mmCIF file with all atom_site columns, C-alpha atoms in Angstrom:
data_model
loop_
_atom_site.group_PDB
_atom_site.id
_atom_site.type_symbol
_atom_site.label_atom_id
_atom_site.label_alt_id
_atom_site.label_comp_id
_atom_site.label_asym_id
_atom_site.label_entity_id
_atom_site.label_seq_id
_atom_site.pdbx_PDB_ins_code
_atom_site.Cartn_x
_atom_site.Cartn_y
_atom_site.Cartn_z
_atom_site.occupancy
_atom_site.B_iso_or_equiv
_atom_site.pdbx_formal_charge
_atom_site.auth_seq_id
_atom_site.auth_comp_id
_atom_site.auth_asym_id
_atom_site.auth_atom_id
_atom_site.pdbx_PDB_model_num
ATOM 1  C CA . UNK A 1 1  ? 32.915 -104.951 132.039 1.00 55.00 ? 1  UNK A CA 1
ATOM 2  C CA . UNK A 1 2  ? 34.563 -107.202 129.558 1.00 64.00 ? 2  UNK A CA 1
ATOM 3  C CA . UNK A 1 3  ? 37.874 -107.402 128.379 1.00 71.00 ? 3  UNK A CA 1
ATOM 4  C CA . UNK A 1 4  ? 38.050 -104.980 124.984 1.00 71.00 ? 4  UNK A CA 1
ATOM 5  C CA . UNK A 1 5  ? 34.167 -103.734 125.885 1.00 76.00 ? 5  UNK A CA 1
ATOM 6  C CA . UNK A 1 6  ? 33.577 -100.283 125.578 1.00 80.00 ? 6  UNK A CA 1
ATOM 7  C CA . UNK A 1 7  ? 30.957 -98.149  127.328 1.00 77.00 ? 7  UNK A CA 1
ATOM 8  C CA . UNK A 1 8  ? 29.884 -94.648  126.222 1.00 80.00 ? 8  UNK A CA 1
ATOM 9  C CA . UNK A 1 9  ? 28.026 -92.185  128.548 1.00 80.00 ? 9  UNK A CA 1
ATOM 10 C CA . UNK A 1 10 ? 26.730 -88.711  127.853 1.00 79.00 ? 10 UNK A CA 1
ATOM 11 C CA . UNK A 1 11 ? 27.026 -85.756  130.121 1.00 81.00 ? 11 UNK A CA 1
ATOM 12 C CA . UNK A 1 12 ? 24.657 -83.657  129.876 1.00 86.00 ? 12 UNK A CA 1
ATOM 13 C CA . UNK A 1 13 ? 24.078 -79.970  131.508 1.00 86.00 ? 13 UNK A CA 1
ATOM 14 C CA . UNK A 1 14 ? 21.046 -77.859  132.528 1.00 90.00 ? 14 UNK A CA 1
ATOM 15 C CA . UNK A 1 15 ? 20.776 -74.619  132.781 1.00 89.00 ? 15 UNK A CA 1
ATOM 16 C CA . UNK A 1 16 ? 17.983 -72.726  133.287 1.00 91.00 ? 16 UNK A CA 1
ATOM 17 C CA . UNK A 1 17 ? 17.275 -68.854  132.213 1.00 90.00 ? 17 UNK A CA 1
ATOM 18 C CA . UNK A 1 18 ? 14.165 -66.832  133.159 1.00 89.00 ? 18 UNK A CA 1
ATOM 19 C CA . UNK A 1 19 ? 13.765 -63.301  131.587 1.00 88.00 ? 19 UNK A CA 1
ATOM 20 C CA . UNK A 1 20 ? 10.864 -61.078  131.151 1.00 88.00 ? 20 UNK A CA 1
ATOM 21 C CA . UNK A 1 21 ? 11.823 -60.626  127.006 1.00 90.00 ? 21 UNK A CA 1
ATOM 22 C CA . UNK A 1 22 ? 13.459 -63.587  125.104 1.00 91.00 ? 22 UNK A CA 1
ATOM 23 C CA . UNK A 1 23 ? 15.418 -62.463  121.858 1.00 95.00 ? 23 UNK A CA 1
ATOM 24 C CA . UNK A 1 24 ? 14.483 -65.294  119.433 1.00 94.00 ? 24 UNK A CA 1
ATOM 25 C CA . UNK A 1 25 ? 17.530 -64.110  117.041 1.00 96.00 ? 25 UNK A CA 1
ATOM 26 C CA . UNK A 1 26 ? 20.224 -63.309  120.135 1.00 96.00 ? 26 UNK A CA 1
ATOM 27 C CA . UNK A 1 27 ? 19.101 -67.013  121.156 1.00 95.00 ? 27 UNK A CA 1
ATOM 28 C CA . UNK A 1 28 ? 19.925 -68.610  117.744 1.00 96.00 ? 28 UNK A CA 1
ATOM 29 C CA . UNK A 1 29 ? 23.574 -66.901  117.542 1.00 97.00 ? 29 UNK A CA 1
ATOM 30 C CA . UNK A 1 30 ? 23.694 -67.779  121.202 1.00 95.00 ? 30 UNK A CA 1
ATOM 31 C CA . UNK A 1 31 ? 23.373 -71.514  120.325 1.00 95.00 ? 31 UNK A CA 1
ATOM 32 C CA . UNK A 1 32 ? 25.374 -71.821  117.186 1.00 96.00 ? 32 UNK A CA 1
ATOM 33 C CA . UNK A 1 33 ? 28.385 -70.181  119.411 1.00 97.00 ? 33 UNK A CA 1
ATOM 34 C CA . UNK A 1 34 ? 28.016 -73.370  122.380 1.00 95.00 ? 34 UNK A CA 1
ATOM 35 C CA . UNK A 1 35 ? 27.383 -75.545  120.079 1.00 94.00 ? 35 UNK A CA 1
ATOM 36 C CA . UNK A 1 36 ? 31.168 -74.365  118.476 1.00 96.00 ? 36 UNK A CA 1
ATOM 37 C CA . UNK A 1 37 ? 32.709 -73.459  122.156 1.00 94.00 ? 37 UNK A CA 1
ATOM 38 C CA . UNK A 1 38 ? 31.261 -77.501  123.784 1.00 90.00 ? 38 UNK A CA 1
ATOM 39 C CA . UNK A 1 39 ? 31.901 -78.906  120.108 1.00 91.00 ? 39 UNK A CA 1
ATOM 40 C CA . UNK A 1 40 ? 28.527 -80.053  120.109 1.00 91.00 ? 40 UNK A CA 1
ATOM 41 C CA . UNK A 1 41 ? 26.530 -81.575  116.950 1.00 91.00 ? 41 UNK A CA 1
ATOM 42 C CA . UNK A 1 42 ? 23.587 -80.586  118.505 1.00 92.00 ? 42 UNK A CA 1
ATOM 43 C CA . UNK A 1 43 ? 22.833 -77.775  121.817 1.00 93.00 ? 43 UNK A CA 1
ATOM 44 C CA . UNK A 1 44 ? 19.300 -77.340  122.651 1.00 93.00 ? 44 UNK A CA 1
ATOM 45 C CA . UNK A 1 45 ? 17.719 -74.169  123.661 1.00 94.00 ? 45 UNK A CA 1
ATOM 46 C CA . UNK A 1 46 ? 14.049 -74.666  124.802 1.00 92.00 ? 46 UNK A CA 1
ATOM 47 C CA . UNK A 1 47 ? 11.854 -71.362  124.909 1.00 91.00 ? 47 UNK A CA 1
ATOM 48 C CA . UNK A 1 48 ? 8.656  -71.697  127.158 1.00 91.00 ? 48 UNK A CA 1
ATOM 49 C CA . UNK A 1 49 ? 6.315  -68.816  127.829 1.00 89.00 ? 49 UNK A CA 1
ATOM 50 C CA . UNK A 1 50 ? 4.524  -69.040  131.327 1.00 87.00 ? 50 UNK A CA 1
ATOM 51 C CA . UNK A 1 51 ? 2.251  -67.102  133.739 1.00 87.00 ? 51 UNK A CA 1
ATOM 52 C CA . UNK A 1 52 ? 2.490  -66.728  137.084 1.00 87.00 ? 52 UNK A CA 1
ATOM 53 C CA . UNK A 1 53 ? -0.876 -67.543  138.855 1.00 92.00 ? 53 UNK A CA 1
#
């Protein structure tokens, strides 16, 4: 790297949760609250419905 460069790099964390009910609204407080506790602009909570087959 040069002299007086500067390099940014983003962590970023996965964590996975499987349930057999999802609480839209407990999910929404749920994100607001990491997105205070990580300082975060932004957390993302994805919510995918699946089968087993």
């Amino acid at each position: 790297m040069e002299k007086g460069a500067e390099s940014n790099a983003d962590k970023i964390v996965i964590f996975e949760v499987m349930a057999n009910e999802v609480d839209l609204i407990d999910w929404r407080e749920r994100r607001i609250a990491l997105e205070r506790w990580f300082r975060q602009e932004k957390v993302v909570i994805r919510y995918m419905p699946i089968a087993l087959v």
